[in-house]
Amino acid sequence: MEDVQLGEDLEDKDTEFTWEVKANDRAYHKQFKKKGFLCWRRKKYKSNAIHTAKYNFFSFLPLNLYEQFHRVSNLYFLFIIILQSIPEISTLPWFTLFAPLVCLLMIRAARDLVDDIGRHRSDKIINNRPCQILRGKSFLRKKWKNLCVGDVVCLSKDSIVPADLLLLASTEPSSLCYVETADIDGETNLKFRQALTVTHHELTSPKKMASFQGIVTCEEPNSRMHHFVGSLEWNSRKYPLDIGNLLLRGCKIRNTDACYGLVIYAGLDTKIMKNCGKIHLKRTKLDLMMNRLVILIFMSLVIASMLLTLGFIFMVKEFKAKHYYMSPIHGRSVAMESFFIFWGFLILLSVMVPMAMFIIAEFIYLGNSIFINWDLSMYYEPTDMPAKARSTSLNDHLGQVQYIFSDKTGTLTQNIMTFKKCCINGCIYDSDDEHGTLRKRNPYAWNPHADGKLQFYNKELESLVRGRQDRPVQEFWRLLAICHTVMVQEKDNQLLYQAASPDEEALVTAARNFGYVFLSRTQDTITLVELGEERVYQVLAMMDFNSVRKRMSVLVRNPEGSICLYTKGADTVILERLHRKGIMEATTEEVLANRAQALHQVYNKMEQNLQLLGATAIEDKLQDGVPETIKCLKKGNIKMWVLTGDKPETAVNIGFACKLLSENMRILEDKDINHLLENYWDENGHQRAFKMMAHHNTALVINGEFLDQLLLSLRKEPRALVQNAVVDEAPQEPAVSVLDFLQPRRISQMWRNLGPFQSVASKSCESPEARRERAFVDLASKCQAVICCRVTPKQKALVVALVKKYQQVVTLAIGDGANDVNMIKTADIGIGLAGQEGMQAVQNSDYVLAQFCYLQRLLLVHGRWSYMRVCKFLRYFFYKTVASMMTQIWFSMFNGFSAQPLYEGWFLALFNLLYSTLPVLYIGLFEQDVTAEKSLKMPELYMAGQRDELFNYSIFMQAIAHGTVTSLINFFVTTLVSYDMSNTGVSKDYQSFGVLVAISGLLSVTLEVMLVVKYWTLLFVGSIVLSLSSYVIMTSLTQSLWMYKTSPKTFPFLFADYNTLREPSSLLLIALNVALNTLPLLALRMIHRTVLKQRPKEEEEFRSEEAVEEPAMRHLRRGIPARRSSYAFSHREGYANLITQGTILRRPTHTDDGYGDTAYESPNPSEEDVPSQNKDSAFNPRKISILAKKRRQHFGKGSQEEVPPNISSQTGEKQAAVYTDNQSSVPKKLPTTTSATSGQIPLSSSEDQVFYSAPSQYTLASQPERLDVRASSWKAPLWRDSASSRRSQLEVPTEHHSHTSS
């Protein structure tokens, strides 16, 4: 959490409108400065160049050294080197430790430099992207980095927005601009932005834009992605601005030929960069533990040196008294001698923290990273993308992950919508061409308008369509071709659909291939080609979608004069409208009394008594292996959280599709969670409540607004203005409000099931915000899944930081877009997917994967192996170091505590670097306890890393104790045997004694590594042979006569090994030492394993008894248990309103001098008439009067009203949208399916009481899975005639019928 500052919520300073932007005036912005570090003043308005790298040419060396010396081990080695440079206390040359330290620092610095060079290259690519900037009276091609605040920019189709721009104009009608924000919030559907009417009309050429001198006053740069407040002052008038007028950096221009914008925020001031966070040094748990262990060892060495110095003080007095003739050698005082002896012992024992261990560890990390890069099982051939370890120091952390935070769009899904199957009139039509064999022959060749891209094909359905005999089939495809807001263009004699969401395009494309082709639309009509026949439908009204209605309707008059109502939407809202609810009356005055609310009431009453036409299954394809990967990771006790900018419906459906959620899970929403958190600190039941939650499937689904209220102590920015932000401006239907009466009932039932929580006394000193955060994390940790929807990039990072703060666990974040960068940087491990949303996530990640499913192998195989190898390496290295070096302390008791070394100096220098290096390196690189296949089949093995079972303080102390016992045996057995041998006449001098202890220690630790390794391979045997051979070769060289003659002081052990080992008694002594070190240990290990095999059986029996005694928790059912709605919507209302008002439709324009002199025509003469997504659409009374006149002129032909509509997108692995049709026609046309009826559209809300038993938005009352309506379809009329049919101006025709299919 280094990049997330903790603290209290700050005062909101961004609400002041102090950010002024003057168009086309760079000099104006350069004069402003703001206070920087000390007296340094920097520019207030930044350039558009970004710098995400950590270092530059001047800061690399000091900053990298500063970071490296945050490691306690490096400070320790530097301290020892300084001591060794003092001749009076030095026992070893200073360069023997200095050279390895420099080598270690250079290795780590080179690794950091390579990573940072990659960031510099990424920054350079982004900063050098081209864009067109207004210079003088024309647009010139410049680089992004040359862009400044106040510049006017021209963007073309498919280009990326270089900065946060105020939209001034576009080539679209009414200066609309369509943008894709997948790289910002993860939503794949198109959003529209609209320029002010005044700039749309006035700024029609580059000359006029060059003379534009407007001043924008707005809030200071901040990270609030969905909020912007400001005003434009131009020609002595002010115009309000909001987020609907702003193009954010990172958006992609879609379906818009050209647009023009004014730079408001540039570079690091843009909203996306404010959400990116800072790069910080990531450290593993083992690395942090090593820091603490180094401190612990150093303190132990200080204490040991002090004790040995005390021994020297007592011995030196006795020595001087007995050997007075040696006084010239000990000329200093006792205090001074003791002072030097203390530092001498500290230097001598400093090898207890071996630098070789840290150097070898770097090679082990590098080797394991190379194995990840070389793994062909994580190579994705379609994009030629292998896995890549961009960081080499986090491999062991991959084996300890407990929480995964994943993005949804592009990470779990492929962003590809496909038409999978459909159900018409109760008959399910699946694809006959799953393998694509028929598509190669183009089965839709009979249709000249087919695009050949539809992957769905059913021969039976095709014959029904072409036979033109099945009325429900015809109406089904007609509905798909009419009920939408797709725009169409003709390019190269081909129809090109421009949809606001990929699912809408999939549905219209399916109808197109089956012969029902959407050809064109105007403000009042929509033209189809139905099996070669062109038909024009008059659009009477479009009833918009929003997340409350979850449906969209289009009221049209067909060429025969009949009125038809086509509706599509979620099954949860469509099925309840299939049966007659009764006829109610209302007047037009009731409609006008409360326009916005009444409009939705009108929609609701019109969309009744429907007959089911059919259902479609649109699949937002998951990446390969996502459900299996999540299931396997769950078995490894890894919790999965999905953090997405998408809406809850979409995220929940993807959760079900990827098996993160299951049908038997309780889904807790914001209100449920708030109630639980409010009672978290109540007395009694805390343990029982969470214990029961652990035994039952529970999931949390929360949104960004809830998180904004929760994450108070973690925020770096104030949350003012965000509280008032409206996520969905659509007014609620009256029916939905009834759910509030059920909420307390469900909460109380949940509360009785869970029980109140007990306060924790140790946490009572925390602030209320921190206590609430802790309660939330405790609650979420007991859930099987957590989904956070509508979250900003910064909120994603704050959620990760929240879990790290209160759980102290290893977190992993995975994503593929720029909106995931902050989360990737904040998590302990960041993984970037090389997907379709650019490379920002990859450039800021620690590891790169091509597919989400590779995460399973990365963690369970490479991560677990790396953790196991590093743990074994550390344990063994500490053991062998203590086993060989503790003898120095025992030897001090026999040499008068004079700090004289026991071993030959070269043995001390080469023991860790050469004599015992290769077996240790083999453990760190190639050790395997089980194969990769078994690791994937048994993910439970992964839990060992989560629990720190393989290396912890207990394991460390065991290694120290084991090494101490080995050193005691080697030293004192050799001492006793040598004493007896000297009594028999065999002389044992100091050098021979040191050789015996050294060889005994070397063979003991070598035999120990042979027992530790799971498998003996040729490579391992070769490492053992090479290590022992290196000892023989180097000892023969350092103890040779030639070396002795060269420097007797440097090579004093002349033929010491040869003279010692030629005596049989010495060989027997070495064998005795090795046997005493090995055989008892083998016996203890066998006994320990036997006990462990019996213990799990006892634990299983105990758990089974405990499970029987566990009180059953009543299953909380939200509403009535049933299948969830499979239809999800991911975009907001507004598109249908643009269509009905003609705003979105292209009109003939007069062009002079290209776009520059284009005169835009608009039906909206004033700013107040411009539709905005932030305003509720008003009902048009003028059109009501027109409807009334038409009704009087032609009774029975229908009523007409102009309604503000909306669009929605459905996303999910398999999602069904239910489409219904309510059509009125002349009885002569359909004598078998119509009846004489009279009636009017009910406007009362009494039938909405059915919602008293309605489920939540994720579940539905039980319904039969088989929708067979063949027997009843087309027989029962929906709207009946009544005497009151003339009472309202909003009447429908006197003759109606409806039909449905699934």
mmCIF file with all atom_site columns, C-alpha atoms in Angstrom, residues 1173-1224:
data_model
loop_
_atom_site.group_PDB
_atom_site.id
_atom_site.type_symbol
_atom_site.label_atom_id
_atom_site.label_alt_id
_atom_site.label_comp_id
_atom_site.label_asym_id
_atom_site.label_entity_id
_atom_site.label_seq_id
_atom_site.pdbx_PDB_ins_code
_atom_site.Cartn_x
_atom_site.Cartn_y
_atom_site.Cartn_z
_atom_site.occupancy
_atom_site.B_iso_or_equiv
_atom_site.pdbx_formal_charge
_atom_site.auth_seq_id
_atom_site.auth_comp_id
_atom_site.auth_asym_id
_atom_site.auth_atom_id
_atom_site.pdbx_PDB_model_num
ATOM 1  C CA . GLN A 1 1173 ? -27.971 12.438  -20.757 1.00 0.00 ? 1173 GLN A CA 1
ATOM 2  C CA . ASN A 1 1174 ? -28.107 14.411  -17.541 1.00 0.00 ? 1174 ASN A CA 1
ATOM 3  C CA . LYS A 1 1175 ? -31.651 15.691  -18.177 1.00 0.00 ? 1175 LYS A CA 1
ATOM 4  C CA . ASP A 1 1176 ? -34.918 13.812  -18.125 1.00 0.00 ? 1176 ASP A CA 1
ATOM 5  C CA . SER A 1 1177 ? -36.699 13.871  -21.422 1.00 0.00 ? 1177 SER A CA 1
ATOM 6  C CA . ALA A 1 1178 ? -39.875 15.913  -21.352 1.00 0.00 ? 1178 ALA A CA 1
ATOM 7  C CA . PHE A 1 1179 ? -43.163 14.793  -22.789 1.00 0.00 ? 1179 PHE A CA 1
ATOM 8  C CA . ASN A 1 1180 ? -44.143 16.720  -25.910 1.00 0.00 ? 1180 ASN A CA 1
ATOM 9  C CA . PRO A 1 1181 ? -47.698 18.097  -25.586 1.00 0.00 ? 1181 PRO A CA 1
ATOM 10 C CA . ARG A 1 1182 ? -47.692 19.297  -29.182 1.00 0.00 ? 1182 ARG A CA 1
ATOM 11 C CA . LYS A 1 1183 ? -47.500 15.726  -30.392 1.00 0.00 ? 1183 LYS A CA 1
ATOM 12 C CA . ILE A 1 1184 ? -50.283 14.716  -28.056 1.00 0.00 ? 1184 ILE A CA 1
ATOM 13 C CA . SER A 1 1185 ? -52.582 17.116  -29.820 1.00 0.00 ? 1185 SER A CA 1
ATOM 14 C CA . ILE A 1 1186 ? -51.466 15.718  -33.150 1.00 0.00 ? 1186 ILE A CA 1
ATOM 15 C CA . LEU A 1 1187 ? -52.276 12.255  -31.910 1.00 0.00 ? 1187 LEU A CA 1
ATOM 16 C CA . ALA A 1 1188 ? -55.697 13.375  -30.815 1.00 0.00 ? 1188 ALA A CA 1
ATOM 17 C CA . LYS A 1 1189 ? -56.403 14.874  -34.234 1.00 0.00 ? 1189 LYS A CA 1
ATOM 18 C CA . LYS A 1 1190 ? -55.246 11.749  -36.000 1.00 0.00 ? 1190 LYS A CA 1
ATOM 19 C CA . ARG A 1 1191 ? -57.396 9.634   -33.767 1.00 0.00 ? 1191 ARG A CA 1
ATOM 20 C CA . ARG A 1 1192 ? -60.479 11.697  -34.568 1.00 0.00 ? 1192 ARG A CA 1
ATOM 21 C CA . GLN A 1 1193 ? -59.686 11.488  -38.235 1.00 0.00 ? 1193 GLN A CA 1
ATOM 22 C CA . HIS A 1 1194 ? -59.099 7.755   -38.264 1.00 0.00 ? 1194 HIS A CA 1
ATOM 23 C CA . PHE A 1 1195 ? -60.462 5.905   -35.308 1.00 0.00 ? 1195 PHE A CA 1
ATOM 24 C CA . GLY A 1 1196 ? -58.729 2.587   -34.851 1.00 0.00 ? 1196 GLY A CA 1
ATOM 25 C CA . LYS A 1 1197 ? -55.460 3.413   -36.515 1.00 0.00 ? 1197 LYS A CA 1
ATOM 26 C CA . GLY A 1 1198 ? -53.684 4.047   -33.312 1.00 0.00 ? 1198 GLY A CA 1
ATOM 27 C CA . SER A 1 1199 ? -52.274 6.693   -31.073 1.00 0.00 ? 1199 SER A CA 1
ATOM 28 C CA . GLN A 1 1200 ? -48.967 8.261   -31.552 1.00 0.00 ? 1200 GLN A CA 1
ATOM 29 C CA . GLU A 1 1201 ? -46.615 9.754   -29.033 1.00 0.00 ? 1201 GLU A CA 1
ATOM 30 C CA . GLU A 1 1202 ? -43.012 10.759  -29.032 1.00 0.00 ? 1202 GLU A CA 1
ATOM 31 C CA . VAL A 1 1203 ? -41.102 9.188   -26.196 1.00 0.00 ? 1203 VAL A CA 1
ATOM 32 C CA . PRO A 1 1204 ? -37.519 9.522   -25.061 1.00 0.00 ? 1204 PRO A CA 1
ATOM 33 C CA . PRO A 1 1205 ? -35.905 6.113   -25.451 1.00 0.00 ? 1205 PRO A CA 1
ATOM 34 C CA . ASN A 1 1206 ? -32.843 4.228   -24.419 1.00 0.00 ? 1206 ASN A CA 1
ATOM 35 C CA . ILE A 1 1207 ? -30.685 1.320   -25.318 1.00 0.00 ? 1207 ILE A CA 1
ATOM 36 C CA . SER A 1 1208 ? -29.195 -1.514  -23.406 1.00 0.00 ? 1208 SER A CA 1
ATOM 37 C CA . SER A 1 1209 ? -26.641 -4.165  -23.834 1.00 0.00 ? 1209 SER A CA 1
ATOM 38 C CA . GLN A 1 1210 ? -26.769 -7.695  -22.578 1.00 0.00 ? 1210 GLN A CA 1
ATOM 39 C CA . THR A 1 1211 ? -23.624 -9.456  -21.653 1.00 0.00 ? 1211 THR A CA 1
ATOM 40 C CA . GLY A 1 1212 ? -23.138 -12.988 -20.441 1.00 0.00 ? 1212 GLY A CA 1
ATOM 41 C CA . GLU A 1 1213 ? -21.988 -16.404 -21.412 1.00 0.00 ? 1213 GLU A CA 1
ATOM 42 C CA . LYS A 1 1214 ? -25.518 -17.405 -22.335 1.00 0.00 ? 1214 LYS A CA 1
ATOM 43 C CA . GLN A 1 1215 ? -28.108 -14.715 -22.064 1.00 0.00 ? 1215 GLN A CA 1
ATOM 44 C CA . ALA A 1 1216 ? -31.679 -14.804 -23.245 1.00 0.00 ? 1216 ALA A CA 1
ATOM 45 C CA . ALA A 1 1217 ? -33.600 -11.671 -24.068 1.00 0.00 ? 1217 ALA A CA 1
ATOM 46 C CA . VAL A 1 1218 ? -37.339 -12.119 -24.264 1.00 0.00 ? 1218 VAL A CA 1
ATOM 47 C CA . TYR A 1 1219 ? -39.044 -10.351 -27.100 1.00 0.00 ? 1219 TYR A CA 1
ATOM 48 C CA . THR A 1 1220 ? -42.747 -9.720  -27.171 1.00 0.00 ? 1220 THR A CA 1
ATOM 49 C CA . ASP A 1 1221 ? -45.011 -8.302  -29.817 1.00 0.00 ? 1221 ASP A CA 1
ATOM 50 C CA . ASN A 1 1222 ? -48.325 -6.625  -29.305 1.00 0.00 ? 1222 ASN A CA 1
ATOM 51 C CA . GLN A 1 1223 ? -49.963 -5.976  -32.663 1.00 0.00 ? 1223 GLN A CA 1
ATOM 52 C CA . SER A 1 1224 ? -53.281 -4.666  -33.733 1.00 0.00 ? 1224 SER A CA 1
#
